[in-house]
Amino acid sequence: MSDEVHEVIIIGSGPAGYTAGLYAARAMLEPLMFGGYMSGGQLMLTSDIENFPGYPKGVSGPEMMLHLREQAERFGLSIQDKNVERVDFSERPFKVFVEGEQFLSNAVIISTGAEAIWLDAENEKAQKGRGISTCATCDGAFFRDEEVLVIGGGDSAMEEATFLTRFASKVTVLHRRDTWKASKVMLDRANAHPKIEVRPFRQIKTWLSDDNGLTGAILEDPRDGSTEEISATGAFIAIGHKPITGFLEGQVETDDHGYIISKEFTMTSVEGVFAAGDVVDTRYKQAITAAGMGCQAAIDCERWLEENSH
Ligand SMILES: Cc1cc2nc3c(=O)[nH]c(=O)nc-3n(C[C@H](O)[C@H](O)[C@H](O)COP(=O)(O)OP(=O)(O)OC[C@H]3O[C@@H](n4cnc5c(N)ncnc54)[C@H](O)[C@@H]3O)c2cc1C
């Protein structure tokens, strides 16, 4: 067990974490990153990124994450691809526990991201990224003139549906109830759109596919179990995201859904602990916004360390 005290430990290696690492390393803070077992984050699962500036021809997720990692490492970011099991923020230096070892740090940046909630319908795993997505902003443009489904009954489902009408020839919104979390204005807008059909009491039983990808789904009416088939080449699940904050065991203030609440710029409810990316972001959830917040957190952290150095 080492008693070395690091200046900053960064938890998570998505766009937010690597950007925080780049800035902290260039500020000579010698940051240590625990990148997690899902090193590289959510974008490791996606083949085409067309909306991250600097890649005029697009780039694959894993390739882009490798670039971010190499750039931060060039300035001295030290990375261990391990999960943080728990933290102790009750006193400084903060304690971070990894595979039974304890690490000490004057400051911590949390960038552990969020996971989209999936339906877990039959055949879903095989079609993830092959027609089924959880991000219309990211993948909508791949479905030009095609028929797509949106699953969900909240504002984000309505937003995704409206956004998808720019590309798709038809958008069917499926919701398992006839009560909606979506605001009336969003629901009315979706209902009034000529390309959108909103269908309550329909849930996905099985995803259908062939060698080229998704072909549709078998829908079930939860009231009586009756089924029908619908055809679609794309589907967007919009039933929410789950931020990864369980390992914090409530030591940092979060909202009801587990998103970390920023108190002063990127600082959390614990002085010296900062957060960036999807773990705080209830609205944008993009690689570029996560990277931007990673930059902000590193600058806030650097200034805080300067003002609070012992
Ligand atoms: C399929 C898919 C396609 C997408 N396509 C696009 C796109 O085209 N353009 C776009 O802008 N956005 C896209 N997004 C959204 C984008 O991936 C996220 O907004 C972005 O990755 C968020 O970055 P982040 O750094 O906050 O978190 P993440 O990328 O989620 O990274 C979180 C990191 O935290 C680590 N971690 C978690 N728990 C622990 C722990 N206990 N200890 C240590 N590490 C931990 C994980 O291993 C991971 O490295 C897509 C998302 C998905 C799922």
CSV table of C-alpha atoms and ligand atoms in Angstrom, one decimal:
chain,number,residue,atom,x,y,z
A,1,MET,CA,0.0,0.0,0.0
A,2,SER,CA,1.7,3.2,-1.2
A,3,ASP,CA,1.4,6.5,0.8
A,4,GLU,CA,2.2,8.5,-2.3
A,5,VAL,CA,-0.4,11.4,-2.7
A,6,HIS,CA,-1.3,12.1,-6.3
A,7,GLU,CA,-2.4,15.6,-7.3
A,8,VAL,CA,-5.4,14.3,-9.3
A,9,ILE,CA,-7.0,10.9,-10.0
A,10,ILE,CA,-9.3,10.7,-12.9
A,11,ILE,CA,-12.0,8.0,-12.9
A,12,GLY,CA,-13.2,6.9,-16.3
A,13,SER,CA,-11.6,6.9,-19.8
A,14,GLY,CA,-14.3,8.2,-22.2
A,15,PRO,CA,-14.0,11.5,-24.0
A,16,ALA,CA,-14.5,13.4,-20.8
A,17,GLY,CA,-11.8,11.5,-18.9
A,18,TYR,CA,-9.2,11.6,-21.7
A,19,THR,CA,-9.7,15.3,-22.2
A,20,ALA,CA,-9.5,16.0,-18.5
A,21,GLY,CA,-6.3,13.8,-18.6
A,22,LEU,CA,-4.8,15.8,-21.5
A,23,TYR,CA,-5.4,19.1,-19.8
A,24,ALA,CA,-4.3,18.0,-16.3
A,25,ALA,CA,-1.1,16.4,-17.8
A,26,ARG,CA,-0.3,19.6,-19.7
A,27,ALA,CA,-0.8,21.5,-16.5
A,28,MET,CA,2.0,19.3,-15.0
A,29,LEU,CA,-0.4,17.6,-12.5
A,30,GLU,CA,0.9,14.1,-13.4
A,31,PRO,CA,-2.6,12.7,-13.4
A,32,LEU,CA,-3.4,9.1,-12.7
A,33,MET,CA,-6.4,7.6,-14.5
A,34,PHE,CA,-8.4,4.5,-13.7
A,35,GLY,CA,-10.0,3.9,-17.0
A,36,GLY,CA,-12.3,1.1,-16.0
A,37,TYR,CA,-12.7,-2.3,-17.6
A,38,MET,CA,-14.7,-0.7,-20.4
A,39,SER,CA,-11.6,1.3,-21.3
A,40,GLY,CA,-12.5,4.0,-23.9
A,41,GLY,CA,-16.1,4.2,-22.8
A,42,GLN,CA,-19.4,4.1,-24.8
A,43,LEU,CA,-17.8,4.9,-28.2
A,44,MET,CA,-15.9,1.6,-28.2
A,45,LEU,CA,-19.3,0.1,-29.2
A,46,THR,CA,-19.9,2.3,-32.3
A,47,SER,CA,-18.6,2.0,-35.8
A,48,ASP,CA,-19.1,5.5,-37.3
A,49,ILE,CA,-18.8,8.9,-35.6
A,50,GLU,CA,-19.5,11.7,-38.0
A,51,ASN,CA,-20.1,14.6,-35.6
A,52,PHE,CA,-16.9,14.9,-33.7
A,53,PRO,CA,-15.0,18.0,-35.1
A,54,GLY,CA,-11.7,17.2,-36.8
A,55,TYR,CA,-12.7,14.1,-38.7
A,56,PRO,CA,-14.0,15.3,-42.1
A,57,LYS,CA,-14.4,11.7,-43.3
A,58,GLY,CA,-15.8,10.3,-40.0
A,59,VAL,CA,-14.0,7.9,-37.7
A,60,SER,CA,-14.7,4.7,-35.9
A,61,GLY,CA,-15.4,4.9,-32.2
A,62,PRO,CA,-12.4,2.7,-31.1
A,63,GLU,CA,-10.0,4.6,-33.4
A,64,MET,CA,-11.1,8.0,-32.1
A,65,MET,CA,-10.7,6.8,-28.5
A,66,LEU,CA,-7.2,5.5,-29.3
A,67,HIS,CA,-6.3,8.9,-30.6
A,68,LEU,CA,-7.6,10.7,-27.5
A,69,ARG,CA,-5.7,8.2,-25.3
A,70,GLU,CA,-2.5,8.6,-27.2
A,71,GLN,CA,-2.7,12.4,-27.2
A,72,ALA,CA,-3.2,12.5,-23.4
A,73,GLU,CA,-0.4,9.8,-22.8
A,74,ARG,CA,2.0,11.9,-24.9
A,75,PHE,CA,1.9,14.6,-22.1
A,76,GLY,CA,2.2,12.1,-19.3
A,77,LEU,CA,-1.3,10.8,-18.4
A,78,SER,CA,-0.7,7.5,-16.6
A,79,ILE,CA,-3.5,5.0,-17.2
A,80,GLN,CA,-4.6,1.8,-15.5
A,81,ASP,CA,-7.5,0.1,-17.1
A,82,LYS,CA,-9.1,-1.0,-13.8
A,83,ASN,CA,-12.4,-0.3,-12.1
A,84,VAL,CA,-12.6,1.9,-9.0
A,85,GLU,CA,-14.5,-0.2,-6.5
A,86,ARG,CA,-15.2,2.5,-3.9
A,87,VAL,CA,-14.0,5.9,-2.7
A,88,ASP,CA,-13.6,7.6,0.6
A,89,PHE,CA,-14.1,11.4,0.3
A,90,SER,CA,-14.7,12.0,4.0
A,91,GLU,CA,-11.2,13.6,4.4
A,92,ARG,CA,-8.3,14.8,2.3
A,93,PRO,CA,-6.3,13.3,0.8
A,94,PHE,CA,-9.1,11.4,-0.8
A,95,LYS,CA,-9.0,7.6,-0.9
A,96,VAL,CA,-9.7,5.6,-4.1
A,97,PHE,CA,-9.9,1.8,-3.9
A,98,VAL,CA,-8.9,-0.3,-6.8
A,99,GLU,CA,-8.6,-4.1,-6.8
A,100,GLY,CA,-7.9,-4.1,-3.1
A,101,GLU,CA,-5.3,-1.3,-3.3
A,102,GLN,CA,-5.7,2.2,-1.9
A,103,PHE,CA,-4.6,5.3,-3.8
A,104,LEU,CA,-4.5,8.8,-2.3
A,105,SER,CA,-5.2,12.0,-4.1
A,106,ASN,CA,-5.6,15.7,-3.4
A,107,ALA,CA,-8.3,16.0,-6.1
A,108,VAL,CA,-10.5,13.6,-8.1
A,109,ILE,CA,-12.3,14.0,-11.4
A,110,ILE,CA,-15.2,11.6,-11.9
A,111,SER,CA,-16.0,10.9,-15.6
A,112,THR,CA,-17.7,7.5,-15.4
A,113,GLY,CA,-20.4,8.2,-18.0
A,114,ALA,CA,-23.8,6.7,-18.3
A,115,GLU,CA,-25.3,3.6,-19.9
A,116,ALA,CA,-28.5,3.7,-22.0
A,117,ILE,CA,-31.2,1.5,-20.6
A,118,TRP,CA,-32.1,-1.3,-23.0
A,119,LEU,CA,-35.3,-3.2,-23.3
A,120,ASP,CA,-33.8,-6.7,-23.3
A,121,ALA,CA,-36.3,-8.0,-25.8
A,122,GLU,CA,-35.6,-11.2,-27.6
A,123,ASN,CA,-32.8,-11.0,-30.2
A,124,GLU,CA,-31.8,-7.5,-28.9
A,125,LYS,CA,-28.2,-8.2,-28.0
A,126,ALA,CA,-27.4,-9.4,-31.5
A,127,GLN,CA,-28.9,-6.3,-33.1
A,128,LYS,CA,-27.3,-3.7,-30.9
A,129,GLY,CA,-25.4,-1.3,-33.3
A,130,ARG,CA,-26.9,-3.3,-36.2
A,131,GLY,CA,-30.1,-1.3,-36.6
A,132,ILE,CA,-30.9,-0.8,-32.9
A,133,SER,CA,-29.5,2.3,-31.4
A,134,THR,CA,-30.0,4.4,-28.3
A,135,CYS,CA,-29.0,7.8,-29.8
A,136,ALA,CA,-30.9,9.4,-32.7
A,137,THR,CA,-28.5,12.4,-32.8
A,138,CYS,CA,-25.7,9.9,-33.4
A,139,ASP,CA,-27.2,7.4,-35.7
A,140,GLY,CA,-30.4,9.0,-37.2
A,141,ALA,CA,-28.6,10.0,-40.5
A,142,PHE,CA,-27.9,6.4,-41.3
A,143,PHE,CA,-31.7,5.8,-41.9
A,144,ARG,CA,-32.4,8.1,-44.8
A,145,ASP,CA,-35.8,7.3,-46.4
A,146,GLU,CA,-36.2,4.2,-44.2
A,147,GLU,CA,-38.9,3.3,-41.7
A,148,VAL,CA,-37.8,3.5,-38.0
A,149,LEU,CA,-39.3,2.8,-34.6
A,150,VAL,CA,-38.8,4.8,-31.4
A,151,ILE,CA,-39.6,3.1,-28.1
A,152,GLY,CA,-40.5,5.2,-25.1
A,153,GLY,CA,-43.2,7.5,-23.8
A,154,GLY,CA,-41.1,10.4,-22.4
A,155,ASP,CA,-39.9,13.7,-23.8
A,156,SER,CA,-36.7,12.2,-25.1
A,157,ALA,CA,-38.7,9.6,-27.1
A,158,MET,CA,-40.8,12.5,-28.6
A,159,GLU,CA,-37.6,14.5,-29.3
A,160,GLU,CA,-35.9,11.6,-30.9
A,161,ALA,CA,-39.0,10.9,-33.1
A,162,THR,CA,-39.3,14.5,-34.2
A,163,PHE,CA,-35.6,14.6,-35.0
A,164,LEU,CA,-35.7,11.4,-37.0
A,165,THR,CA,-38.4,12.8,-39.3
A,166,ARG,CA,-35.5,14.7,-41.0
A,167,PHE,CA,-34.2,11.5,-42.4
A,168,ALA,CA,-36.7,8.6,-42.1
A,169,SER,CA,-39.7,8.2,-44.3
A,170,LYS,CA,-41.9,7.1,-41.4
A,171,VAL,CA,-41.3,7.1,-37.6
A,172,THR,CA,-43.5,4.9,-35.4
A,173,VAL,CA,-43.4,5.7,-31.6
A,174,LEU,CA,-44.3,2.6,-29.5
A,175,HIS,CA,-45.2,2.9,-25.8
A,176,ARG,CA,-46.4,0.1,-23.6
A,177,ARG,CA,-49.0,2.2,-21.8
A,178,ASP,CA,-51.4,5.0,-22.8
A,179,THR,CA,-50.1,7.3,-20.0
A,180,TRP,CA,-47.1,9.5,-21.1
A,181,LYS,CA,-44.2,11.0,-19.2
A,182,ALA,CA,-43.7,13.3,-22.2
A,183,SER,CA,-45.0,16.9,-21.8
A,184,LYS,CA,-48.3,17.6,-23.6
A,185,VAL,CA,-46.6,20.0,-26.0
A,186,MET,CA,-44.0,17.4,-27.1
A,187,LEU,CA,-46.7,14.7,-27.4
A,188,ASP,CA,-49.0,17.0,-29.4
A,189,ARG,CA,-46.1,17.9,-31.7
A,190,ALA,CA,-45.3,14.2,-32.4
A,191,ASN,CA,-49.0,13.4,-32.9
A,192,ALA,CA,-49.4,16.3,-35.3
A,193,HIS,CA,-46.4,15.4,-37.5
A,194,PRO,CA,-47.4,13.7,-40.8
A,195,LYS,CA,-44.4,11.3,-40.7
A,196,ILE,CA,-45.0,10.2,-37.0
A,197,GLU,CA,-47.5,7.6,-35.9
A,198,VAL,CA,-47.8,7.3,-32.1
A,199,ARG,CA,-49.0,3.8,-30.9
A,200,PRO,CA,-49.8,3.2,-27.2
A,201,PHE,CA,-50.1,-0.3,-25.7
A,202,ARG,CA,-47.4,-1.7,-27.9
A,203,GLN,CA,-44.2,-3.3,-26.6
A,204,ILE,CA,-41.4,-5.1,-28.3
A,205,LYS,CA,-41.5,-8.9,-27.9
A,206,THR,CA,-38.9,-9.9,-30.5
A,207,TRP,CA,-36.6,-8.1,-32.8
A,208,LEU,CA,-36.6,-9.5,-36.4
A,209,SER,CA,-33.5,-9.4,-38.6
A,210,ASP,CA,-31.8,-10.9,-41.6
A,211,ASP,CA,-28.2,-10.9,-42.8
A,212,ASN,CA,-28.4,-7.2,-43.6
A,213,GLY,CA,-29.6,-6.1,-40.2
A,214,LEU,CA,-32.9,-5.2,-38.6
A,215,THR,CA,-36.1,-6.0,-40.5
A,216,GLY,CA,-38.7,-5.2,-37.9
A,217,ALA,CA,-40.2,-6.5,-34.7
A,218,ILE,CA,-43.0,-8.6,-33.2
A,219,LEU,CA,-45.1,-6.2,-31.1
A,220,GLU,CA,-47.2,-7.3,-28.1
A,221,ASP,CA,-50.2,-5.6,-26.6
A,222,PRO,CA,-49.6,-5.9,-22.8
A,223,ARG,CA,-53.3,-5.8,-22.1
A,224,ASP,CA,-54.2,-9.1,-23.7
A,225,GLY,CA,-50.9,-10.5,-25.1
A,226,SER,CA,-52.0,-10.3,-28.7
A,227,THR,CA,-49.2,-9.8,-31.2
A,228,GLU,CA,-48.5,-8.3,-34.6
A,229,GLU,CA,-45.6,-7.7,-36.9
A,230,ILE,CA,-44.1,-4.4,-37.9
A,231,SER,CA,-41.4,-3.7,-40.4
A,232,ALA,CA,-38.6,-1.3,-39.8
A,233,THR,CA,-34.9,-1.1,-40.6
A,234,GLY,CA,-34.0,1.1,-37.6
A,235,ALA,CA,-35.1,1.3,-34.0
A,236,PHE,CA,-34.2,3.8,-31.3
A,237,ILE,CA,-34.7,2.9,-27.7
A,238,ALA,CA,-35.4,6.1,-25.7
A,239,ILE,CA,-36.4,4.8,-22.2
A,240,GLY,CA,-33.6,6.6,-20.3
A,241,HIS,CA,-30.0,6.5,-19.2
A,242,LYS,CA,-28.4,5.3,-16.0
A,243,PRO,CA,-25.4,7.3,-14.8
A,244,ILE,CA,-22.6,5.2,-13.3
A,245,THR,CA,-22.4,6.5,-9.8
A,246,GLY,CA,-23.1,3.5,-7.6
A,247,PHE,CA,-19.5,3.1,-6.5
A,248,LEU,CA,-19.7,6.6,-4.9
A,249,GLU,CA,-22.1,5.2,-2.3
A,250,GLY,CA,-23.9,8.5,-1.9
A,251,GLN,CA,-20.7,10.5,-1.0
A,252,VAL,CA,-21.3,13.0,-3.8
A,253,GLU,CA,-24.7,14.6,-4.2
A,254,THR,CA,-26.8,13.3,-7.1
A,255,ASP,CA,-30.3,13.9,-8.4
A,256,ASP,CA,-33.1,11.4,-8.1
A,257,HIS,CA,-31.8,9.5,-11.2
A,258,GLY,CA,-28.2,9.3,-9.9
A,259,TYR,CA,-26.7,12.1,-12.0
A,260,ILE,CA,-24.0,14.0,-10.2
A,261,ILE,CA,-25.0,17.6,-9.4
A,262,SER,CA,-22.5,20.3,-10.1
A,263,LYS,CA,-22.2,22.9,-7.4
A,264,GLU,CA,-19.7,25.4,-8.6
A,265,PHE,CA,-18.8,25.1,-12.2
A,266,THR,CA,-17.7,21.4,-12.4
A,267,MET,CA,-17.1,21.0,-8.7
A,268,THR,CA,-19.4,18.5,-7.0
A,269,SER,CA,-20.9,18.7,-3.4
A,270,VAL,CA,-17.4,17.6,-2.2
A,271,GLU,CA,-14.8,20.3,-2.4
A,272,GLY,CA,-11.9,19.0,-4.5
A,273,VAL,CA,-14.0,16.4,-6.3
A,274,PHE,CA,-15.0,17.4,-9.9
A,275,ALA,CA,-17.3,15.7,-12.4
A,276,ALA,CA,-17.6,15.8,-16.2
A,277,GLY,CA,-19.4,14.1,-19.1
A,278,ASP,CA,-22.5,12.0,-19.3
A,279,VAL,CA,-22.3,11.3,-15.5
A,280,VAL,CA,-23.5,14.9,-14.9
A,281,ASP,CA,-25.2,15.5,-18.2
A,282,THR,CA,-29.0,15.1,-18.3
A,283,ARG,CA,-29.4,16.9,-21.6
A,284,TYR,CA,-26.7,16.7,-24.3
A,285,LYS,CA,-24.9,13.3,-24.0
A,286,GLN,CA,-22.5,13.8,-26.8
A,287,ALA,CA,-18.8,13.0,-27.2
A,288,ILE,CA,-18.0,16.6,-27.9
A,289,THR,CA,-19.9,17.9,-24.9
A,290,ALA,CA,-18.3,15.3,-22.7
A,291,ALA,CA,-14.8,16.3,-24.0
A,292,GLY,CA,-15.7,19.9,-23.3
A,293,MET,CA,-16.7,19.2,-19.8
A,294,GLY,CA,-13.5,17.2,-19.3
A,295,CYS,CA,-11.5,20.3,-20.2
A,296,GLN,CA,-13.6,22.4,-17.8
A,297,ALA,CA,-13.1,20.0,-15.0
A,298,ALA,CA,-9.4,19.8,-15.4
A,299,ILE,CA,-9.1,23.6,-15.5
A,300,ASP,CA,-11.4,23.9,-12.4
A,301,CYS,CA,-9.3,21.2,-10.7
A,302,GLU,CA,-6.0,22.9,-11.5
A,303,ARG,CA,-7.2,26.3,-10.2
A,304,TRP,CA,-8.7,24.7,-7.0
A,305,LEU,CA,-5.4,22.8,-6.3
A,306,GLU,CA,-3.4,26.0,-6.8
A,307,GLU,CA,-5.7,27.9,-4.3
A,308,ASN,CA,-5.7,25.0,-1.8
A,309,SER,CA,-2.2,23.6,-2.0
A,310,HIS,CA,-0.7,22.9,1.3
B,1,LIG,C1,-23.9,3.2,-29.5
B,1,LIG,C2,-23.5,4.7,-29.2
B,1,LIG,C3,-23.2,5.5,-30.3
B,1,LIG,C4,-22.9,6.8,-30.0
B,1,LIG,N1,-22.5,7.6,-31.0
B,1,LIG,C5,-22.1,8.9,-30.8
B,1,LIG,C6,-21.8,9.8,-31.9
B,1,LIG,O1,-21.7,9.4,-33.0
B,1,LIG,N2,-21.4,11.0,-31.5
B,1,LIG,C7,-21.4,11.5,-30.3
B,1,LIG,O2,-21.0,12.7,-30.0
B,1,LIG,N3,-21.8,10.7,-29.2
B,1,LIG,C8,-22.2,9.4,-29.5
B,1,LIG,N4,-22.6,8.7,-28.4
B,1,LIG,C9,-22.6,9.2,-27.1
B,1,LIG,C10,-21.2,9.2,-26.5
B,1,LIG,O3,-20.7,8.0,-26.5
B,1,LIG,C11,-21.2,9.7,-25.0
B,1,LIG,O4,-21.9,11.0,-24.9
B,1,LIG,C12,-19.8,9.9,-24.5
B,1,LIG,O5,-19.1,8.7,-24.7
B,1,LIG,C13,-19.8,10.3,-23.0
B,1,LIG,O6,-18.5,10.4,-22.6
B,1,LIG,P1,-18.1,10.2,-21.1
B,1,LIG,O7,-16.6,10.4,-21.1
B,1,LIG,O8,-18.9,11.1,-20.3
B,1,LIG,O9,-18.4,8.7,-20.7
B,1,LIG,P2,-18.2,7.3,-21.4
B,1,LIG,O10,-17.8,7.4,-22.8
B,1,LIG,O11,-19.4,6.5,-21.0
B,1,LIG,O12,-17.0,6.7,-20.5
B,1,LIG,C14,-17.1,6.3,-19.2
B,1,LIG,C15,-15.8,5.7,-18.7
B,1,LIG,O13,-15.9,5.4,-17.3
B,1,LIG,C16,-15.4,4.1,-17.1
B,1,LIG,N5,-15.9,3.7,-15.8
B,1,LIG,C17,-17.2,3.4,-15.4
B,1,LIG,N6,-17.3,3.0,-14.2
B,1,LIG,C18,-16.0,3.0,-13.7
B,1,LIG,C19,-15.4,2.7,-12.4
B,1,LIG,N7,-16.1,2.3,-11.4
B,1,LIG,N8,-14.0,2.8,-12.3
B,1,LIG,C20,-13.3,3.2,-13.4
B,1,LIG,N9,-13.8,3.6,-14.6
B,1,LIG,C21,-15.1,3.4,-14.7
B,1,LIG,C22,-15.8,3.3,-18.3
B,1,LIG,O14,-14.9,2.2,-18.4
B,1,LIG,C23,-15.5,4.3,-19.4
B,1,LIG,O15,-14.2,4.3,-19.7
B,1,LIG,C24,-22.9,7.3,-28.7
B,1,LIG,C25,-23.2,6.5,-27.6
B,1,LIG,C26,-23.5,5.1,-27.9
B,1,LIG,C27,-23.9,4.2,-26.8
